[in-house]
GROMACS .gro file of C-alpha atoms in nm:
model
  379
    1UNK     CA    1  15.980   6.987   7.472
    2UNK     CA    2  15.724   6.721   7.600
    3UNK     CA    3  15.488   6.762   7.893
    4UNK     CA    4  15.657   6.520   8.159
    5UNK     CA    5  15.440   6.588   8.507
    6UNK     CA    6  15.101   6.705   8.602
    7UNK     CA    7  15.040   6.737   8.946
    8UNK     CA    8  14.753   6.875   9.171
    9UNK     CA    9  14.716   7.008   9.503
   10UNK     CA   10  14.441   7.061   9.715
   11UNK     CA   11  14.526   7.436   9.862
   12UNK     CA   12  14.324   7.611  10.160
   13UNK     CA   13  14.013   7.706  10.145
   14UNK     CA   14  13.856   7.507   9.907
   15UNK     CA   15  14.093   7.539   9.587
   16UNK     CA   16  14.277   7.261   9.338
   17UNK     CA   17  14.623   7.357   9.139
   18UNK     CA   18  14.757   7.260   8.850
   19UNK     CA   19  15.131   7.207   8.767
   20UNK     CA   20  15.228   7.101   8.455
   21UNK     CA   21  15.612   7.068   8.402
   22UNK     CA   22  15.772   6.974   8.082
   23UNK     CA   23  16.068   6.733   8.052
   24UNK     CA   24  16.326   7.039   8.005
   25UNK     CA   25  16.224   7.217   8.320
   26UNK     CA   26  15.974   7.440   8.208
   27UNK     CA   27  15.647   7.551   8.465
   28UNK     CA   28  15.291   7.632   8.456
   29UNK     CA   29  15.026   7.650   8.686
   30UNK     CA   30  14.680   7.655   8.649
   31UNK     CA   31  14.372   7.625   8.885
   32UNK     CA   32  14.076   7.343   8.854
   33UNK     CA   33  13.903   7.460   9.171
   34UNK     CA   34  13.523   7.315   9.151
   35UNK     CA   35  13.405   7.440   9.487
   36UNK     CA   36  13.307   7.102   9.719
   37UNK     CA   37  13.407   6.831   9.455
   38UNK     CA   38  13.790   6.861   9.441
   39UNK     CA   39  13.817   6.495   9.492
   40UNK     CA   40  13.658   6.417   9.176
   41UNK     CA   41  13.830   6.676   8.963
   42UNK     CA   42  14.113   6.535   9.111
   43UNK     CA   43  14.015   6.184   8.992
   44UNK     CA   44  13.956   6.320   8.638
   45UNK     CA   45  14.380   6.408   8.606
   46UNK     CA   46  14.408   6.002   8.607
   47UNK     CA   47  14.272   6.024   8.257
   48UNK     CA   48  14.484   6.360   8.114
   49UNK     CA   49  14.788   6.191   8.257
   50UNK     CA   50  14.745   5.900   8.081
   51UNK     CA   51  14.668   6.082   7.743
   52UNK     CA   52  14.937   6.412   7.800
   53UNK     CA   53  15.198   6.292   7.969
   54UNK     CA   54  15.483   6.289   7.654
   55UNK     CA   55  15.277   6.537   7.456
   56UNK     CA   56  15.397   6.868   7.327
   57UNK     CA   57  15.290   7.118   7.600
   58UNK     CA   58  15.268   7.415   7.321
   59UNK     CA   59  15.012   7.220   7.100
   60UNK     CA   60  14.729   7.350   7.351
   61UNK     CA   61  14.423   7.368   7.104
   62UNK     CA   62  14.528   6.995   7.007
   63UNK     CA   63  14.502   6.940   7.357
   64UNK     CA   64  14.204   7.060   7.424
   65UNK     CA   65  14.034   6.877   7.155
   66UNK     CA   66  14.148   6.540   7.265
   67UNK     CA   67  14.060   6.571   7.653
   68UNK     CA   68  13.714   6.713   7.529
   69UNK     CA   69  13.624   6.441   7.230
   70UNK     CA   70  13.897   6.180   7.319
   71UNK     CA   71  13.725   6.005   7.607
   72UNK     CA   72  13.329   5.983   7.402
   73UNK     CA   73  13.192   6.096   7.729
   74UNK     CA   74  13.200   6.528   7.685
   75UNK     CA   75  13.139   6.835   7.948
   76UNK     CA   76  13.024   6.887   8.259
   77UNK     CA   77  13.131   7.069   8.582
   78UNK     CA   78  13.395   6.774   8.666
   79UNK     CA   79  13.568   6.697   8.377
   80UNK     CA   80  13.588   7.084   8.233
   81UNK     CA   81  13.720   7.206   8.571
   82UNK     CA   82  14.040   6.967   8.520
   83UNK     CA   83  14.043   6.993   8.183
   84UNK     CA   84  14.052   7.431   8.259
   85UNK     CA   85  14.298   7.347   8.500
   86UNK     CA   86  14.469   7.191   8.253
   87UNK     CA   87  14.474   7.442   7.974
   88UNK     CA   88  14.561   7.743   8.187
   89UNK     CA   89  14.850   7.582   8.314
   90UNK     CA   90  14.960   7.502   7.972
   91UNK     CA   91  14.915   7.883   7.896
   92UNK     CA   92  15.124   7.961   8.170
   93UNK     CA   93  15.408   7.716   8.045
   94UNK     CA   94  15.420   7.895   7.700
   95UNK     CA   95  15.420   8.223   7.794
   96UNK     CA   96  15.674   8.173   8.033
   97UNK     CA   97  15.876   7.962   7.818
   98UNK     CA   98  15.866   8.259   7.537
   99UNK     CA   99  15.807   8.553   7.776
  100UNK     CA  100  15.516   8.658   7.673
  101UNK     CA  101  15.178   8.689   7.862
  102UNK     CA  102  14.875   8.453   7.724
  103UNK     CA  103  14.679   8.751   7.570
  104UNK     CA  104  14.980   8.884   7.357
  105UNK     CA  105  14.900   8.496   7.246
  106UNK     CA  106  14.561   8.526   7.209
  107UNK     CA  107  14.571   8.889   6.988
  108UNK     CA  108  14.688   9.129   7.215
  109UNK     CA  109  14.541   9.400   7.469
  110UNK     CA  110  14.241   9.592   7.404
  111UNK     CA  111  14.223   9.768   7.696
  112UNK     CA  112  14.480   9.859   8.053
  113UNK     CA  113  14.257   9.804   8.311
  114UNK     CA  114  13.915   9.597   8.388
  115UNK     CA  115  13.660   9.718   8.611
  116UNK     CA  116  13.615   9.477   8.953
  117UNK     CA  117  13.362   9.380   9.203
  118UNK     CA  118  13.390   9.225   9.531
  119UNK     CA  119  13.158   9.033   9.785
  120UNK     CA  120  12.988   9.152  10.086
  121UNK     CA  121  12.721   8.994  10.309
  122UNK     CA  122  12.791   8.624  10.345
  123UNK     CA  123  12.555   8.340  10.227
  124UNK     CA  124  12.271   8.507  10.464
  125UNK     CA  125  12.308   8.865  10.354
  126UNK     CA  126  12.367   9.066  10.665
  127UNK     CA  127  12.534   9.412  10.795
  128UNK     CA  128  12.548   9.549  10.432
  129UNK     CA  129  12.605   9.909  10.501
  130UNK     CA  130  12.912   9.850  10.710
  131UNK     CA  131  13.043   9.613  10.431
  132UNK     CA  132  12.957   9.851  10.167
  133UNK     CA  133  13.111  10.121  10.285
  134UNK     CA  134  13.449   9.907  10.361
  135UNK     CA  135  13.474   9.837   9.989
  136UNK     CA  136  13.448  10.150   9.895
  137UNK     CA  137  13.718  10.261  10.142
  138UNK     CA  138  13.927  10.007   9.944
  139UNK     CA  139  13.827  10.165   9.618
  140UNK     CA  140  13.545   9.894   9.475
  141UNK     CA  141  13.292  10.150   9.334
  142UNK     CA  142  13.083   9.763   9.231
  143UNK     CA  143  12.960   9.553   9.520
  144UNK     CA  144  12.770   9.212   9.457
  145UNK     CA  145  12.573   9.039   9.713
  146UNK     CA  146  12.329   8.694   9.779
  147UNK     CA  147  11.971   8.852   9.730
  148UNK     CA  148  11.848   8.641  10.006
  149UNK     CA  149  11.890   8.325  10.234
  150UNK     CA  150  11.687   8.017  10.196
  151UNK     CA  151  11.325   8.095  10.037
  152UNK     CA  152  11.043   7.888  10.076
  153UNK     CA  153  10.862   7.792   9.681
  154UNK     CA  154  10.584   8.059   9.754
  155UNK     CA  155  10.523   8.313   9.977
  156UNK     CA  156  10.412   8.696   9.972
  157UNK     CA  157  10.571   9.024   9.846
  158UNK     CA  158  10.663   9.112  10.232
  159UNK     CA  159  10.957   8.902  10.207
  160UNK     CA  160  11.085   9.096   9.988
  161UNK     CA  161  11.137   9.395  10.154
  162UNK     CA  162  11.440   9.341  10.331
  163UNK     CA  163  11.599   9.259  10.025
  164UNK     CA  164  11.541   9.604   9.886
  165UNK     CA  165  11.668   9.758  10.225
  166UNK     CA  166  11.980   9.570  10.172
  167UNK     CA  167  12.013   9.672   9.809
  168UNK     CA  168  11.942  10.029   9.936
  169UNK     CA  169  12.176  10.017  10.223
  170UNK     CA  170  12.447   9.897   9.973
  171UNK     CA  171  12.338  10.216   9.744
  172UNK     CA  172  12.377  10.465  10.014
  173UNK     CA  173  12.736  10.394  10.012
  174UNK     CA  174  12.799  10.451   9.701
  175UNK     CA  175  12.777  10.145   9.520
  176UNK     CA  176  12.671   9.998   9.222
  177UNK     CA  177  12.473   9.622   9.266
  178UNK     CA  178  12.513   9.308   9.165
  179UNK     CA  179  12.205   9.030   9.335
  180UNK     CA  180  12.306   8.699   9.297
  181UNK     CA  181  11.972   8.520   9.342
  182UNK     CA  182  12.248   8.200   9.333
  183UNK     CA  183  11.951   7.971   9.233
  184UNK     CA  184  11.779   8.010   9.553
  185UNK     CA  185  11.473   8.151   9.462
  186UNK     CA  186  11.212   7.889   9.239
  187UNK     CA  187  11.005   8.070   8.953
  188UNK     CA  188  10.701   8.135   9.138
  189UNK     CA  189  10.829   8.386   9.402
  190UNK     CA  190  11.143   8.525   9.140
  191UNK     CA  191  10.902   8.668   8.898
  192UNK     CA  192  10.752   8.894   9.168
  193UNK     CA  193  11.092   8.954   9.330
  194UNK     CA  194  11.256   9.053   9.023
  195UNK     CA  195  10.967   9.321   8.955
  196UNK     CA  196  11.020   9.448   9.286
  197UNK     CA  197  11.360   9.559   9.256
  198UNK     CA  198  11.369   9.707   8.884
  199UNK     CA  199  11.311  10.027   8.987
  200UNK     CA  200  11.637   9.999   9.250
  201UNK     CA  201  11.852  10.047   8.862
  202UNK     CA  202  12.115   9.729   8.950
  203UNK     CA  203  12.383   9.607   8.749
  204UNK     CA  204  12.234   9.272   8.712
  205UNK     CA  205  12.057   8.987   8.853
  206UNK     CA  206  12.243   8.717   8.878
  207UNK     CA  207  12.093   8.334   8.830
  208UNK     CA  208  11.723   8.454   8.888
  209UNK     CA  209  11.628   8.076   8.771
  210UNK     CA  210  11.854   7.782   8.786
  211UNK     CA  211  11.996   7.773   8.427
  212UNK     CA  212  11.818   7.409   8.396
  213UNK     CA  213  11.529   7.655   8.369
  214UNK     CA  214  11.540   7.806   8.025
  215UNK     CA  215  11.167   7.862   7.969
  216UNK     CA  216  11.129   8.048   8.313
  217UNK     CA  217  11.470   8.268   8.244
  218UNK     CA  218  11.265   8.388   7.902
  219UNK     CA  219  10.985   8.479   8.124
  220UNK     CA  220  11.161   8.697   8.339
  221UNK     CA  221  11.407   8.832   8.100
  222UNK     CA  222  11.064   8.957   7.861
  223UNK     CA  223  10.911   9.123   8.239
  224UNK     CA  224  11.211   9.305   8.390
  225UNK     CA  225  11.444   9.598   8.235
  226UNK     CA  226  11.729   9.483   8.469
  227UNK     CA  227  11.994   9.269   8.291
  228UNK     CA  228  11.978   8.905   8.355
  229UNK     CA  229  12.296   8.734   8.444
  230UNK     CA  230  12.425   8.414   8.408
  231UNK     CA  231  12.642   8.114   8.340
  232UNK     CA  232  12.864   7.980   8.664
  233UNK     CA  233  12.696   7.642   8.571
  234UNK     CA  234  12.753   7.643   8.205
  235UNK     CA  235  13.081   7.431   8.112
  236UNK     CA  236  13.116   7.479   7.697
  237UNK     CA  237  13.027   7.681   7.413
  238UNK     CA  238  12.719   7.454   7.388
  239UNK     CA  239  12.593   7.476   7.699
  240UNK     CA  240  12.580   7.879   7.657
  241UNK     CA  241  12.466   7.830   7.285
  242UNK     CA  242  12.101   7.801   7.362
  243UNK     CA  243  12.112   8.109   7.624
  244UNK     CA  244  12.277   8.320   7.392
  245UNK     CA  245  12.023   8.204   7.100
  246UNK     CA  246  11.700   8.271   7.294
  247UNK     CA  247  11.764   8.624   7.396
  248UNK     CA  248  11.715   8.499   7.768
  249UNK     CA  249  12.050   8.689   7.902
  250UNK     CA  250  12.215   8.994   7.873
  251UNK     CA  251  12.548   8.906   8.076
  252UNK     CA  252  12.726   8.579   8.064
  253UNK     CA  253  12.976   8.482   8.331
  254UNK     CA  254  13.173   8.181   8.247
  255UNK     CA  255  13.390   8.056   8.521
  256UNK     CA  256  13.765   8.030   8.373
  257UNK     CA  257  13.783   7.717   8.598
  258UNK     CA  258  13.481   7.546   8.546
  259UNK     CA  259  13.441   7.594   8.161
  260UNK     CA  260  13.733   7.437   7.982
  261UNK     CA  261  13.956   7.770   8.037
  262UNK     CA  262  14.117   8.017   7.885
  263UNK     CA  263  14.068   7.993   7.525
  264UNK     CA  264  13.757   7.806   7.554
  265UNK     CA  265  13.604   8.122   7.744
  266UNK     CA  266  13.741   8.326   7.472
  267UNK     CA  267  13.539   8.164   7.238
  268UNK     CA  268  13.227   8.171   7.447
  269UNK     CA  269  13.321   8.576   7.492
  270UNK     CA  270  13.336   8.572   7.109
  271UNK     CA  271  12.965   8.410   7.048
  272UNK     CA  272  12.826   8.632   7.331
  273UNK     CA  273  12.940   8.944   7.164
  274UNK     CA  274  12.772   8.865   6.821
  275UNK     CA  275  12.474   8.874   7.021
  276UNK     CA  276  12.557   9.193   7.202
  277UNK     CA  277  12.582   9.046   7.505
  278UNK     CA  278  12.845   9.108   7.816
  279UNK     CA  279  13.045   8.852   8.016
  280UNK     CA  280  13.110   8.885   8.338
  281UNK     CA  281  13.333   8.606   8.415
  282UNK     CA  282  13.215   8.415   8.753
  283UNK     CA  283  13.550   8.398   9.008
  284UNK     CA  284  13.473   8.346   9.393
  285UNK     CA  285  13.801   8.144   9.337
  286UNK     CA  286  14.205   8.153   9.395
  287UNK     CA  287  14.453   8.381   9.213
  288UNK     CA  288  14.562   8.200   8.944
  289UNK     CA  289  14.208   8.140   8.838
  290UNK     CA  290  14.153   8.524   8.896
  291UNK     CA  291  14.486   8.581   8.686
  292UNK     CA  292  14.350   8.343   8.382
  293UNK     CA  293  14.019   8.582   8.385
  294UNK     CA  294  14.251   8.908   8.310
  295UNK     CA  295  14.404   8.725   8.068
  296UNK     CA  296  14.098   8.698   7.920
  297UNK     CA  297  13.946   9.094   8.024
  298UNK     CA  298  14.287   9.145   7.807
  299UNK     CA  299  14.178   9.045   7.515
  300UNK     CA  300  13.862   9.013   7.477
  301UNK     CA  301  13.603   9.362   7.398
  302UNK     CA  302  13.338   9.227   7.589
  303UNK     CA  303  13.408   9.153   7.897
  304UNK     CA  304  13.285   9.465   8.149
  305UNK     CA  305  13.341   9.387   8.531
  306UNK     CA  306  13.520   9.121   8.671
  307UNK     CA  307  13.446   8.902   9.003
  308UNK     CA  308  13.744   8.866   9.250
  309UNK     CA  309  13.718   8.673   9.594
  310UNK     CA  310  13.945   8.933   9.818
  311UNK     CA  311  13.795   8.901  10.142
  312UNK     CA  312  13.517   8.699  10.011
  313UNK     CA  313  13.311   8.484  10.340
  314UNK     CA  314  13.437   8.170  10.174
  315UNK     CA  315  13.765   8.261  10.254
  316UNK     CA  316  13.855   8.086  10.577
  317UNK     CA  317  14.248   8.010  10.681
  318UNK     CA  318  14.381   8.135  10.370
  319UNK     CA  319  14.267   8.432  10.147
  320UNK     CA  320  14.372   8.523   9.738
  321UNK     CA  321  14.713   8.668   9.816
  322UNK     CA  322  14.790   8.366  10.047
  323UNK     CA  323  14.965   8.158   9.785
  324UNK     CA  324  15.114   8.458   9.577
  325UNK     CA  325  15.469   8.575   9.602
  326UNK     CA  326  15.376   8.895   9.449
  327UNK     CA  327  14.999   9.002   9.476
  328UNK     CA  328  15.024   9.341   9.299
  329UNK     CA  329  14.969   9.210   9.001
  330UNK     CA  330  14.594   9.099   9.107
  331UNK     CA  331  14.560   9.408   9.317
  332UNK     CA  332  14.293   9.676   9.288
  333UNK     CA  333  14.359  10.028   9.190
  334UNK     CA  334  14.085  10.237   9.237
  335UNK     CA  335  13.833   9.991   9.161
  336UNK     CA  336  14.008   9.857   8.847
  337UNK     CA  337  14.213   9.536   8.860
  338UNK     CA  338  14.558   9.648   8.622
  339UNK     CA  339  14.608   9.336   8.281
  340UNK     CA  340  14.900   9.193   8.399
  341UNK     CA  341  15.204   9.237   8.208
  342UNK     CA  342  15.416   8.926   8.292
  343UNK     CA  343  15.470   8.630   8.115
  344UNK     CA  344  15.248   8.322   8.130
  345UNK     CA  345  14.909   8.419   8.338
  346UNK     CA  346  15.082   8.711   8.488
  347UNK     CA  347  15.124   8.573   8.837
  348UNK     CA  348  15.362   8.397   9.059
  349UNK     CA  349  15.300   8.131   9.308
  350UNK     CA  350  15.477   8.059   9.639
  351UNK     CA  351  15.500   7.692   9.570
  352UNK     CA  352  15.630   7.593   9.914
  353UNK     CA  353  15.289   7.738  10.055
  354UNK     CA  354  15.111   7.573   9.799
  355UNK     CA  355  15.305   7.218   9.920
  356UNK     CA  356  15.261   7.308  10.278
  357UNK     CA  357  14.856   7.323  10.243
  358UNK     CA  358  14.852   7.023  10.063
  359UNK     CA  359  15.013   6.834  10.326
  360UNK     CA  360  14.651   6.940  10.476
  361UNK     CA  361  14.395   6.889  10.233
  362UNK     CA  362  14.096   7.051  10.251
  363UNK     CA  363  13.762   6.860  10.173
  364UNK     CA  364  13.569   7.178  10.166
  365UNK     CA  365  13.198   7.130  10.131
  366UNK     CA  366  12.872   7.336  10.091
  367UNK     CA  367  12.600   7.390  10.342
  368UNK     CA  368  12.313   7.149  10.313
  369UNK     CA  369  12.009   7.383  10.406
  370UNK     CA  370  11.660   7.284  10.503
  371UNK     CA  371  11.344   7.504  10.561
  372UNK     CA  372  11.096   7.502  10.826
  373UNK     CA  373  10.888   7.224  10.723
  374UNK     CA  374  11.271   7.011  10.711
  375UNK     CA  375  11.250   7.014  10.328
  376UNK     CA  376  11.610   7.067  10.121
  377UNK     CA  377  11.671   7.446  10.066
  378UNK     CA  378  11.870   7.543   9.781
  379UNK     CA  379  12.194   7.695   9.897
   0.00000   0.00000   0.00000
């Protein structure tokens, strides 16, 4: 068997699939999604094509090595996104070709069921108690939610208190909270926001400093009890190394489609829990990226909640059961999202939808956001 196609597709809203198909007929998908830069992850497939096409679609690891070191230049958010897209595809090949799902692969299950979260309140957090109260009507007991719009460098502690409202609002309904500060908030005023809400007990805050901010992270990880969350802009074992090392996090979140996939998040999962830390994997994303994370949740003792993008605001003209011809198998019971017991990554793909948005390709990008004296906002 030899790997003879790799193809992508650019699939509503803002997603990028993989299909790899050997020379004897056998399929995989996979999903390289990098949210407002599919074109260049798309670019990056030029290169694995030249290297893959002919190769033995089994010898994954060998693979892997060769897109990572082969072409001198290593990492980053474009070239690990289609080399992830890559890789889980190639998963999804095997276990199809030998019936088996990836984490029977990878050592087998260690547990039936992962605990899920989904999003409410949009970029600019609004109407949480309505939204809250929705998830829990569709079983989430785990909400997560942007911790604020665009914030100004400095300012005072009464900006803060809508945020706890929110959190509060969000509480009242039953659920546990995840705030994303999403890199909005510079060190100055998120030192004084995360004190504020430690006595609100949430699950985590998520990206209180950008992660090019290791020094400040320390800060506020040695002046707040609440677990510090992190990693959606990590891409390798090395980038997390240093995080992991310094004591500066206490729940990782890898994205299966940013950070060189399946196995390579395994191996992250696998540093993080000598260091008694959690992962969280990051997955505002499509199903089959969503299906790669259970895979891993499968496997791996670690992992404790898992992101999933159902009904998530990004999620305009098509939503994560859009391209599946059979969503139970990413479907929440009770909160939990079931390990998948089918071959592969567990999931199966309408590939005439996924064709028919291509013909339509998306060129999704993120808001540009400016504060009142017209300087850039993070978003």
């Amino acid at each position: 068997m030899k790997i003879g196609r790799i193809e992508t597709f650019y699939v509503a809203p803002r997603w990028l699939f993989v299909r790899v198909e050997s020379d004897d007929g056998a399929v995989g998908w996979g999903e390289a999604s990098l949210e407002g830069h599919a074109e260049a992850v798309d670019g990056a497939f030029a290169a694995l094509r030249d290297r893959f096409i002919g190769h033995d679609p089994f010898a994954i690891e060998d693979i892997w090595q060769v897109a990572y070191r082969g072409g001198f230049y290593r990492g980053g958010a474009v070239l690990m996104s289609a080399l992830a897209g890559l890789e889980q595809a190639l998963w999804d090949l095997k276990g199809k070709a030998l019936d088996l799902p990836a984490w029977q692969m990878l050592g087998g299950k260690v547990r039936e069921k992962i605990r899920a979260y989904a999003w409410i309140g949009g970029d600019r957090p609004h109407e949480i108690a309505d939204a809250a109260k929705a998830r829990r009507g569709q079983g989430f007991s785990a909400v997560k939610m942007n911790a604020t719009a665009e914030l100004d460098w400095i300012g005072t502690p009464k900006l803060f208190g809508e945020v706890i409202e929110r959190v509060e609002a969000a509480q009242a309904a039953g659920m546990d909270v995840g705030l994303d500060f999403h890199g909005r908030v510079h060190r100055p005023m998120a030192k004084q926001l995360a004190k504020a809400l430690e006595p609100l007990g949430l699950l985590f805050i998520e990206e209180p400093l950008l992660s090019e901010n290791p020094e400040g992270l320390r800060q506020i990880a040695d002046m707040t009890s609440t677990p510090i969350a992190l990693g959606e802009r990590l891409y390798s074992r090395w980038d997390f190394k240093p995080f992991l090392t310094s004591g500066a996090v206490d729940i990782i979140q890898p994205d299966l489609s940013h950070a060189g996939g399946l196995l390579e998040c395994r191996k992250i999962a696998a540093m993080a829990e000598a260091f008694d830390v959690a992962v969280a994997p990051h997955c505002p994303l499509g199903p089959l990226a969503l299906a790669s994370c259970l895979q891993l949740a499968a496997c791996t003792p670690n992992v404790a909640i898992q992101e999933m993008s159902l009904g998530i605001h990004y999620n305009v003209g098509a939503d994560l059961f859009s391209y599946c011809s059979d969503k139970i198998a990413l479907t929440p019971i009770d909160g939990f999202l079931p390990i998948p017991e089918g071959p592969g990554l567990g999931v199966n793909v309408d590939e005439d939808a996924i064709r028919e948005s291509h013909k339509d390709a998306h060129r999704w990008r993120n808001p540009v956001w400016r504060l009142a004296d017209g300087s850039f906002a993070e978003w």
